[in-house]
mmCIF file of C-alpha atoms and ligand atoms in Angstrom:
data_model
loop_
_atom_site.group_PDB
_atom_site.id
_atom_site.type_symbol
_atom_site.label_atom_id
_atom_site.label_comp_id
_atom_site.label_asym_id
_atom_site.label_seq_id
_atom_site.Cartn_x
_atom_site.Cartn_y
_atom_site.Cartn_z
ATOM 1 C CA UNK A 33 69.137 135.374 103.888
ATOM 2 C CA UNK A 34 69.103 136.789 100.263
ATOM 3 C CA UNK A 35 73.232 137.006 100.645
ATOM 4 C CA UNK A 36 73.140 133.204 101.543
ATOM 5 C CA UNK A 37 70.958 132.820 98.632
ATOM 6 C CA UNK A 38 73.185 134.597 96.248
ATOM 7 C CA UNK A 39 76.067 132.816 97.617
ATOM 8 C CA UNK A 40 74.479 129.780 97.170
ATOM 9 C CA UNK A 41 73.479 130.343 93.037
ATOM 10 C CA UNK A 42 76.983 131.943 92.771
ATOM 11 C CA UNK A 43 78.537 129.167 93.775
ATOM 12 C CA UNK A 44 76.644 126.934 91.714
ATOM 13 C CA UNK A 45 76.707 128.475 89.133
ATOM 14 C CA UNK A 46 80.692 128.110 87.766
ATOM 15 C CA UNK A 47 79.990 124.247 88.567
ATOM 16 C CA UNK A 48 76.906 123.793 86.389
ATOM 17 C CA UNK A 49 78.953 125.675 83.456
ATOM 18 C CA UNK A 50 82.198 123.446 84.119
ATOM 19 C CA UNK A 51 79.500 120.694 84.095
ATOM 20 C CA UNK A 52 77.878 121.039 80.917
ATOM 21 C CA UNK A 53 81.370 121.803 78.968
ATOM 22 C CA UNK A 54 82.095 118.092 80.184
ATOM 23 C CA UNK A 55 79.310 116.869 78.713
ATOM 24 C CA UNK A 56 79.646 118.185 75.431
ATOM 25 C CA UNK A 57 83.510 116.689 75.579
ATOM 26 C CA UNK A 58 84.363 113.736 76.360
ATOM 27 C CA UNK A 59 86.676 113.940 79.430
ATOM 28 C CA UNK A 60 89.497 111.536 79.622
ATOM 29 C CA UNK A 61 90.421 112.659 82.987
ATOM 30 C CA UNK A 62 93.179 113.989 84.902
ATOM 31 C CA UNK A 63 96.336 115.152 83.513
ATOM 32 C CA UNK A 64 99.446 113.967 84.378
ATOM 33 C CA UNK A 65 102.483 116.136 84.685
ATOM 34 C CA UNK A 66 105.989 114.829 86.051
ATOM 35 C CA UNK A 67 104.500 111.907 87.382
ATOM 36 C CA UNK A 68 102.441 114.243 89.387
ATOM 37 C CA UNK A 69 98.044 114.256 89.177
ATOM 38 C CA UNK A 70 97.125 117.538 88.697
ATOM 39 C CA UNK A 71 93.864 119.070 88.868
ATOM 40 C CA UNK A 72 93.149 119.408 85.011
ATOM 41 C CA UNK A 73 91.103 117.753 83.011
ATOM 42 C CA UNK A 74 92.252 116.139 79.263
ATOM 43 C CA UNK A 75 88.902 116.690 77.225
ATOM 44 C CA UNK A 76 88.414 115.959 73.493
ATOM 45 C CA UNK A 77 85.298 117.743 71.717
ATOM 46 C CA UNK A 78 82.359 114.772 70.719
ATOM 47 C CA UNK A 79 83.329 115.962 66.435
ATOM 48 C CA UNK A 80 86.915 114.471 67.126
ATOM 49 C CA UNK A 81 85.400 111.201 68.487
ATOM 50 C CA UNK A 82 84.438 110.535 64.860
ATOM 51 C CA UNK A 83 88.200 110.514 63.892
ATOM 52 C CA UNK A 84 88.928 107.429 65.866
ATOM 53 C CA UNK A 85 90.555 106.937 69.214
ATOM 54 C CA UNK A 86 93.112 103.744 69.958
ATOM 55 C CA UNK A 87 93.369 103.169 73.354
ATOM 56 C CA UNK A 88 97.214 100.904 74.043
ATOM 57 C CA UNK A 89 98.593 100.148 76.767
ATOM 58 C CA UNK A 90 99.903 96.733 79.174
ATOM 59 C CA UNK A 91 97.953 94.587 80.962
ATOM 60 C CA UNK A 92 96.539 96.065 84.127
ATOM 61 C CA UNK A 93 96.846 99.959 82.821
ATOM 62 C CA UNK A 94 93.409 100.713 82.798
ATOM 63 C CA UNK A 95 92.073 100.093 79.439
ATOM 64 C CA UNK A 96 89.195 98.530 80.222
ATOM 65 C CA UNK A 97 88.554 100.837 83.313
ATOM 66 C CA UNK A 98 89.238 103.737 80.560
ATOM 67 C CA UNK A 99 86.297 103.123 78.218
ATOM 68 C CA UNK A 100 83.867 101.931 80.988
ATOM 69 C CA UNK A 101 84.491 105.877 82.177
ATOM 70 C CA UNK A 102 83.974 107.165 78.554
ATOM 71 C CA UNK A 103 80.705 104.687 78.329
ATOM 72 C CA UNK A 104 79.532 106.095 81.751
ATOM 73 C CA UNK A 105 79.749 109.747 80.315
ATOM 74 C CA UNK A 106 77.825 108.340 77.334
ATOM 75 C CA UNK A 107 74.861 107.251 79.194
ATOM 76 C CA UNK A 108 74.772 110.307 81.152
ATOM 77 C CA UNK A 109 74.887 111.945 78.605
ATOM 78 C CA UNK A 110 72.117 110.019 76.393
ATOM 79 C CA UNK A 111 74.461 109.368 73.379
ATOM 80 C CA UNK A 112 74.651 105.844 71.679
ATOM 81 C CA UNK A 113 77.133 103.041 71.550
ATOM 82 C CA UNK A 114 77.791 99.656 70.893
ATOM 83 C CA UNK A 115 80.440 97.813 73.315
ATOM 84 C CA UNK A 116 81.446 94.940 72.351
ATOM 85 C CA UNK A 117 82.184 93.005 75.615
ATOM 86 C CA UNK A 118 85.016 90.295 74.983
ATOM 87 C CA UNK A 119 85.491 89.420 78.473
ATOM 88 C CA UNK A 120 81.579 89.888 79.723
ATOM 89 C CA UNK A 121 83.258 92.194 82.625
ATOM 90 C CA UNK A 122 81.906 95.710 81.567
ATOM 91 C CA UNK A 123 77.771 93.731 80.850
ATOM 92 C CA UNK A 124 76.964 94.372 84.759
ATOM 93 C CA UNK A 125 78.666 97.623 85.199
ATOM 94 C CA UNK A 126 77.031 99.107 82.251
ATOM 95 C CA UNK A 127 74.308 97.973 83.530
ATOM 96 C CA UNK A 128 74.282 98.846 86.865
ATOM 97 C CA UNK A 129 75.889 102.544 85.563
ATOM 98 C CA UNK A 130 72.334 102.859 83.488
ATOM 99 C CA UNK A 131 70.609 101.479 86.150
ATOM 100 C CA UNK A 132 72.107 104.587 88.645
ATOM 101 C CA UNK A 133 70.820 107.215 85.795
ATOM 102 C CA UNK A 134 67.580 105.693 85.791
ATOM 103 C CA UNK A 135 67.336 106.545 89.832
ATOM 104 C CA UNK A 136 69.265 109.673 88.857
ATOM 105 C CA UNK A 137 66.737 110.572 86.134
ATOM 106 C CA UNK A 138 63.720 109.214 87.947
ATOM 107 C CA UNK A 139 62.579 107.862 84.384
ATOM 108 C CA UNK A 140 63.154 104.595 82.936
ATOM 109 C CA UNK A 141 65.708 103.798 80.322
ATOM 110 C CA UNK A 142 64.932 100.264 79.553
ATOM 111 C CA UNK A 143 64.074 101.391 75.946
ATOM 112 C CA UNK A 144 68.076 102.971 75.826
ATOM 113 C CA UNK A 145 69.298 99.718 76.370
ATOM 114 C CA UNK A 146 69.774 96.591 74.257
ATOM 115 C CA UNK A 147 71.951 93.715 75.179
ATOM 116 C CA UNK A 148 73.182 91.335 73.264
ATOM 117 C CA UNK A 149 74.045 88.207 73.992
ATOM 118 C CA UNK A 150 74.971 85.697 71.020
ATOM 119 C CA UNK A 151 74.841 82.606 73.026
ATOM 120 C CA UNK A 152 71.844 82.672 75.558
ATOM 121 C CA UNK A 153 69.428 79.983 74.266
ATOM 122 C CA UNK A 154 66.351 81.295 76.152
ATOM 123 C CA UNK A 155 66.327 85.610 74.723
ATOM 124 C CA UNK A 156 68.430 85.123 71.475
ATOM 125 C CA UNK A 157 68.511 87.809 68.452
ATOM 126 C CA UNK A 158 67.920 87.401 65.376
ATOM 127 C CA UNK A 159 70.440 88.301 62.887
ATOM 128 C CA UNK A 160 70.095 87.100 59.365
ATOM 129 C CA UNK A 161 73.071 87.699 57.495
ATOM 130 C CA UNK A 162 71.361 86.947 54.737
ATOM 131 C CA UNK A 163 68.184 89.518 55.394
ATOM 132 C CA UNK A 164 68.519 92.706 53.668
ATOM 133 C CA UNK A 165 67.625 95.984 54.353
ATOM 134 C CA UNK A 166 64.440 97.488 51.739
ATOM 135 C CA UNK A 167 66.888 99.420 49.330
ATOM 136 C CA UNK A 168 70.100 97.809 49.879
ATOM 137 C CA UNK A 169 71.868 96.109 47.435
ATOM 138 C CA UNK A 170 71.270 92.684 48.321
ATOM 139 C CA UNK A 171 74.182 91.639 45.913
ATOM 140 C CA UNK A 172 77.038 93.509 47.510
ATOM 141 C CA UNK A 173 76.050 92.128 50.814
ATOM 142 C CA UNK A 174 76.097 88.600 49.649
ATOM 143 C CA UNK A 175 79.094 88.781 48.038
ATOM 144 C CA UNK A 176 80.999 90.539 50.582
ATOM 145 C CA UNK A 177 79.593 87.787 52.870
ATOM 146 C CA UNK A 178 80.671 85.008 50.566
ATOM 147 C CA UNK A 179 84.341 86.379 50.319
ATOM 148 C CA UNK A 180 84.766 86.328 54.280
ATOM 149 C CA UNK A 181 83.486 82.844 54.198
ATOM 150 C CA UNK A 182 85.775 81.879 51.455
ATOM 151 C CA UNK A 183 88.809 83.173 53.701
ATOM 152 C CA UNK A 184 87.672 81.888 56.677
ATOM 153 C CA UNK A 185 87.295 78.193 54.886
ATOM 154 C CA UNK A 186 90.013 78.948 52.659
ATOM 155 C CA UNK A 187 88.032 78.202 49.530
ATOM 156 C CA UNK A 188 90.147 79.337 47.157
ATOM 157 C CA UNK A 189 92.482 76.234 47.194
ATOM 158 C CA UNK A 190 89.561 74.778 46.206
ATOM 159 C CA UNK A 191 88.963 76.646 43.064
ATOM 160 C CA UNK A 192 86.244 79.739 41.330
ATOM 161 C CA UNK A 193 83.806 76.522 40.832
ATOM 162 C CA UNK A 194 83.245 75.901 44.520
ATOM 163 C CA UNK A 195 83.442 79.930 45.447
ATOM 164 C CA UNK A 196 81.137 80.441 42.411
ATOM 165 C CA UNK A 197 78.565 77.978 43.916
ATOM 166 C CA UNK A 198 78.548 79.698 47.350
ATOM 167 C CA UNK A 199 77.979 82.991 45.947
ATOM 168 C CA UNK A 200 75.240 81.826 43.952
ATOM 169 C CA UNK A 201 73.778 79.913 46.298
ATOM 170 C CA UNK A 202 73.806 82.737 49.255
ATOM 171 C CA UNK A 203 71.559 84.584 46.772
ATOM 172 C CA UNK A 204 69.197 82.124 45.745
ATOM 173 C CA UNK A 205 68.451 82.063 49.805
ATOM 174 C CA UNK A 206 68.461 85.580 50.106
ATOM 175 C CA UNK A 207 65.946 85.884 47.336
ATOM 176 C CA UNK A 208 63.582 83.550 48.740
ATOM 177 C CA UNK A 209 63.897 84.814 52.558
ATOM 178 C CA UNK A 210 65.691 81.703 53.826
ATOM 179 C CA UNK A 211 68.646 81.637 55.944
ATOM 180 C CA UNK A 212 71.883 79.537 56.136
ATOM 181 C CA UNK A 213 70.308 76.611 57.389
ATOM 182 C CA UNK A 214 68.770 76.024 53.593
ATOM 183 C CA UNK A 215 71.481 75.824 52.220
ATOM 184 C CA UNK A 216 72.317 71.893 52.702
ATOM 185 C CA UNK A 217 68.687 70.946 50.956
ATOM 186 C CA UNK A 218 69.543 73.627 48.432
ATOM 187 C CA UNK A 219 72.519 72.292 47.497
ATOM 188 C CA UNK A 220 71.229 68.714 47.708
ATOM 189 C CA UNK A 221 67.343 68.942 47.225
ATOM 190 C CA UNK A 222 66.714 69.199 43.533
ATOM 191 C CA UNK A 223 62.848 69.226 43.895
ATOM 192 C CA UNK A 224 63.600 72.306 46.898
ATOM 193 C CA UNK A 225 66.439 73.764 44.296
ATOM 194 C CA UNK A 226 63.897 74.136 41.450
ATOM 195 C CA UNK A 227 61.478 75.722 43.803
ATOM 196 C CA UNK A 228 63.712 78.504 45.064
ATOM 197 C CA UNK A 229 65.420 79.137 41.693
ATOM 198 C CA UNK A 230 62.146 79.711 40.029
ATOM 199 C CA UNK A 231 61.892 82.936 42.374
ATOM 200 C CA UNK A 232 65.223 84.761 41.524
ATOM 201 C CA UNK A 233 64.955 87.598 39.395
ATOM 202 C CA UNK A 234 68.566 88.021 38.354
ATOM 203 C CA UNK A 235 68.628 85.718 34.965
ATOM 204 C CA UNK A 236 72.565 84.816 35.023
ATOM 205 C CA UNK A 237 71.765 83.236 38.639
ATOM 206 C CA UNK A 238 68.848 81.335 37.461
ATOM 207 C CA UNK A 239 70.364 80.071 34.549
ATOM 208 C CA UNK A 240 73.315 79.056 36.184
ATOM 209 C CA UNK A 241 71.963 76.426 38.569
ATOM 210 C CA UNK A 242 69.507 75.370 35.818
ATOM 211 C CA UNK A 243 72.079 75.130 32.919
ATOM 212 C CA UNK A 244 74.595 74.265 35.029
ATOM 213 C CA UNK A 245 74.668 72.961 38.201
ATOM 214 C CA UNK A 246 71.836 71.091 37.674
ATOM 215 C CA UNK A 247 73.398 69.642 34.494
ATOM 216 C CA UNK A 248 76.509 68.005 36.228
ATOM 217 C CA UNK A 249 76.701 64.706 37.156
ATOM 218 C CA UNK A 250 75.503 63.688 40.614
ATOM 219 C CA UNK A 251 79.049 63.116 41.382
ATOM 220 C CA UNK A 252 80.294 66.431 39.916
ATOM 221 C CA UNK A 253 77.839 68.189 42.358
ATOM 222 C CA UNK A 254 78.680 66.662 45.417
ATOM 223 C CA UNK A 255 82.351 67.435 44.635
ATOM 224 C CA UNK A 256 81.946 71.314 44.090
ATOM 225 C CA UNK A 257 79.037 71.670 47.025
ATOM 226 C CA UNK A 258 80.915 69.143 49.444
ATOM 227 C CA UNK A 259 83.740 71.721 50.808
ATOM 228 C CA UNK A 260 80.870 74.141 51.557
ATOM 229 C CA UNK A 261 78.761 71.464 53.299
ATOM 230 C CA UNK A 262 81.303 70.160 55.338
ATOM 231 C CA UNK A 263 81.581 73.768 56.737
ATOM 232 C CA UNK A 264 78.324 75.006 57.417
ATOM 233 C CA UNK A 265 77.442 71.713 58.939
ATOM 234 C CA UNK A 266 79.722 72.180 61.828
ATOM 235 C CA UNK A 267 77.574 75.080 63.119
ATOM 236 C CA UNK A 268 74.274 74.385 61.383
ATOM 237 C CA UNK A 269 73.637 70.946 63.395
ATOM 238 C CA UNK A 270 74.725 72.556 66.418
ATOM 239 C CA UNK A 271 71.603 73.261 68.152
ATOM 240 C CA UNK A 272 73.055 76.306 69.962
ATOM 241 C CA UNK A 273 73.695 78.035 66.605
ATOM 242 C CA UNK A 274 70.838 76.712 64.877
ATOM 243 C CA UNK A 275 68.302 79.167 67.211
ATOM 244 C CA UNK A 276 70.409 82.571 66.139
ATOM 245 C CA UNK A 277 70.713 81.252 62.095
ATOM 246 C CA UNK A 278 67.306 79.941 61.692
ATOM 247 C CA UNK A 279 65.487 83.206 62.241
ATOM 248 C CA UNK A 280 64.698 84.626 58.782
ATOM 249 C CA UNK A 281 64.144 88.138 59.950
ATOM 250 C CA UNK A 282 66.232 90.080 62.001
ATOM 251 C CA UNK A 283 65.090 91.215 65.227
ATOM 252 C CA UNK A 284 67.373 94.017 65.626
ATOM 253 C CA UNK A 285 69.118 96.640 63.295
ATOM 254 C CA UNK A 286 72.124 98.267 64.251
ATOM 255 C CA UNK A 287 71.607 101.376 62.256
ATOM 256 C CA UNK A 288 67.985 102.046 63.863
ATOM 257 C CA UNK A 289 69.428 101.503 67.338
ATOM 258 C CA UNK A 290 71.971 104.481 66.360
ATOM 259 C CA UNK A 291 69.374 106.742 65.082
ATOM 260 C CA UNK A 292 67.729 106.236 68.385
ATOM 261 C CA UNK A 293 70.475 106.660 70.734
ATOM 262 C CA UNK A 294 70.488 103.431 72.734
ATOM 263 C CA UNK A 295 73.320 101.876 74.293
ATOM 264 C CA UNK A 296 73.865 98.113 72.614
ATOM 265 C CA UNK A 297 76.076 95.885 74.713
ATOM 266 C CA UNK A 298 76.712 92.964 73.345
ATOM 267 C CA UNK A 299 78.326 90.603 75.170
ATOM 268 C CA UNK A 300 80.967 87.912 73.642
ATOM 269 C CA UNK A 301 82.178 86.138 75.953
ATOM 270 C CA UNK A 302 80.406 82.877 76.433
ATOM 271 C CA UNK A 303 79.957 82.960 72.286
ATOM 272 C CA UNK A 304 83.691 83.196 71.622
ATOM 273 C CA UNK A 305 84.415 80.982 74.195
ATOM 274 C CA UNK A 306 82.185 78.720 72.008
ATOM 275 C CA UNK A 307 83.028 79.470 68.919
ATOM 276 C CA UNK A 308 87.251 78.991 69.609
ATOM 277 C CA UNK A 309 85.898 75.371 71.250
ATOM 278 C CA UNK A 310 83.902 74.272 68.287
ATOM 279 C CA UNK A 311 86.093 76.777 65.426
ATOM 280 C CA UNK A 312 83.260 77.079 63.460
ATOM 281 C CA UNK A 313 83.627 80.413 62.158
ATOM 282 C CA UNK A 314 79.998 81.091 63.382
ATOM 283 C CA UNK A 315 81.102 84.305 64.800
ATOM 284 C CA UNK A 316 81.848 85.504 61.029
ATOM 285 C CA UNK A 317 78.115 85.693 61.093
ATOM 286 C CA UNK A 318 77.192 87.876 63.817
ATOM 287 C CA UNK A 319 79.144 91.234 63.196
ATOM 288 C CA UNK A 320 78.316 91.630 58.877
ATOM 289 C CA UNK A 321 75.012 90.790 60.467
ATOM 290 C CA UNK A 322 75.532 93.870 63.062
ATOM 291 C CA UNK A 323 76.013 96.011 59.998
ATOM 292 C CA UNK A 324 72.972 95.507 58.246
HETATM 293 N N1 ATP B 21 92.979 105.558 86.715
HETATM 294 C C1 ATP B 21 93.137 104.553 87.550
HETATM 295 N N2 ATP B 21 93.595 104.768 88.756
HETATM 296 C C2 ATP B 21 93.774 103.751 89.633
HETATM 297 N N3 ATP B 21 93.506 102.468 89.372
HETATM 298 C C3 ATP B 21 93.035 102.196 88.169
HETATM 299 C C4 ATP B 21 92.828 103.204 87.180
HETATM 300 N N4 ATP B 21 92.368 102.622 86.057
HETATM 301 C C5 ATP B 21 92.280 101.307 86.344
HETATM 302 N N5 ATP B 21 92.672 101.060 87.599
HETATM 303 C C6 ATP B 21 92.702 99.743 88.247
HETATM 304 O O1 ATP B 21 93.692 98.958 87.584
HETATM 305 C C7 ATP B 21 93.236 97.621 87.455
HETATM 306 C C8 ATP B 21 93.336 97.156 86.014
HETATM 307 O O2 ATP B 21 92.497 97.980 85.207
HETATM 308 P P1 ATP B 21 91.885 97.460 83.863
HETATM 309 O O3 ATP B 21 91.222 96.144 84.044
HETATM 310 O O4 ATP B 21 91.059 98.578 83.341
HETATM 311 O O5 ATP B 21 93.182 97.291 82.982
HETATM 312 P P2 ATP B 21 93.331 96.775 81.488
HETATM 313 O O6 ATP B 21 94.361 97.654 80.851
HETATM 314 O O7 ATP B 21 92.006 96.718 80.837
HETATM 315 O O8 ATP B 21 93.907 95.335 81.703
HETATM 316 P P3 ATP B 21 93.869 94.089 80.691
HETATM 317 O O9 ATP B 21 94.804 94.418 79.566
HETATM 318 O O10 ATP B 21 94.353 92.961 81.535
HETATM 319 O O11 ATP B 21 92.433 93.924 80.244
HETATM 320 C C9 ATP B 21 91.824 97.577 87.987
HETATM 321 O O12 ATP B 21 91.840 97.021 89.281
HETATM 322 C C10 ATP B 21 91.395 99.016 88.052
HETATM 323 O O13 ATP B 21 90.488 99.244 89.113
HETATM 324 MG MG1 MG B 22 90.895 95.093 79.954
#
């Protein structure tokens, strides 16, 4: 009896050891050699994950089927990602793969996991791009904001007046806790405009909607704010966008669902889908928002 018991924790024991070193590493599974699978295992310490991994190869190599196995080693062992699901084909197996360590685990993991998805109507999240973190700089935000809108509209055939105007007018919402959806009545409103500016701090802002823009002729202003409008209006009266843009405060932050470990999947694919049907650029929203 006490030999079967030794053999028993002897035998264990080399697994449990070959075990844990595969959960420190990330295993990327079996070598091959010669066109031949042999019995080794291609492992990469978690440190060298930091210095980036591409993953290339042609269609129907195993990509996909490649990260789902790193994710899966991931949740089992309770480190943090974001996927970001293109296709929506790795949502229900990461699911079902946290599901499994749940019943594994016997605990529940609901609080691991956060999915994403940009286009449900009924559970949406709230990303502000506009809503900054306490202690951020608020400016750098903006205008890094601004400039991918200005590329994605291609604003600067349009001259620094109209970019200038965006800029300014991204902060003037910021500073008040609005979101994009404000920005037509700012633009337009003056009665609305007077009652945001008055709440800016930064002086060269303030003074240049009240020395400025407000000073131009009716016609003047709806030339400079008119390429903007035009834009934003394509996904700002589209009331499947207006339910993620017109939340003020974000319900989610990226950086505290790292700190905590949890696995964020957020899933793409009806949103692009929408987004290449109605090119709207809203999708230039969601991942600055994702950094914040
Ligand atoms: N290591 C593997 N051994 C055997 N079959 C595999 C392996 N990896 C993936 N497959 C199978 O190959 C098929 C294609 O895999 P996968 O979808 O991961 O490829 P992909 O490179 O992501 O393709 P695409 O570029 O079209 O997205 C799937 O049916 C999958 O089950
Ligand atoms: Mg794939």
């Amino acid at each position: 009896m006490i030999k079967k018991i030794l053999r028993f924790v002897g035998n264990r024991l080399p697994f449990r050891r070959r075990r844990s070193r595969l959960v420190e590493k990330l295993d990327l599974g079996l070598r091959v050699s010669d066109g031949e699978v042999t019995r080794k295992h291609v492992v990469i310490s978690q440190a060298r994950r930091s210095e980036h991994i591409a993953i290339l190869g042609k269609t129907g190599t195993g990509k996909s089927s490649l990260l789902r196995w790193l994710c899966g080693q991931d949740i089992g062992g309770g480190r943090g990602f974001v996927y970001f699901d293109l296709h929506g084909d790795a949502t229900p197996f990461l699911l079902r793969r946290v599901a499994l360590e749940e019943r594994r685990k016997r605990c529940d993991l609901s609080e691991k996991l956060i999915v994403i998805d940009p286009a449900d109507t009924e559970f949406s999240v709230g990303l502000n791009i506009l809503d900054h973190a306490e202690g951020s700089s608020a400016f750098v935000q903006i205008a890094e904001f601004a400039e991918l809108l200005k590329h994605r509209w291609h604003l600067e055939s349009l001259g620094p007046r109209t970019e200038e105007l965006l800029r300014n007018a991204l902060y003037v919402l910021a500073a008040n806790d609005l979101t994009l959806l404000e920005l037509a009545p700012l633009l337009i409103d003056p009665s609305f405009r007077a009652s945001c500016v008055q709440h800016v701090r930064n002086e060269e802002i303030k003074q240049y909607f009240e020395t400025r823009y407000d000073k131009l002729s009716e016609g003047m202003r709806t030339m400079v704010r008119e390429p903007i409008l035009n834009k934003t209006s394509t996904f700002t009266a589209d009331p499947h966008f207006r339910h993620i843009l017109g939340q003020q405060k974000a319900t989610f932050s990226l950086h505290e669902a790292m700190r905590r470990g949890c696995w964020v999947v957020l899933n793409l694919q009806r949103f692009c889908c929408w987004c290449i049907e109605t090119d709207c650029g809203a999708s230039l929203t969601y991942v600055p928002a994702l950094k914040n």
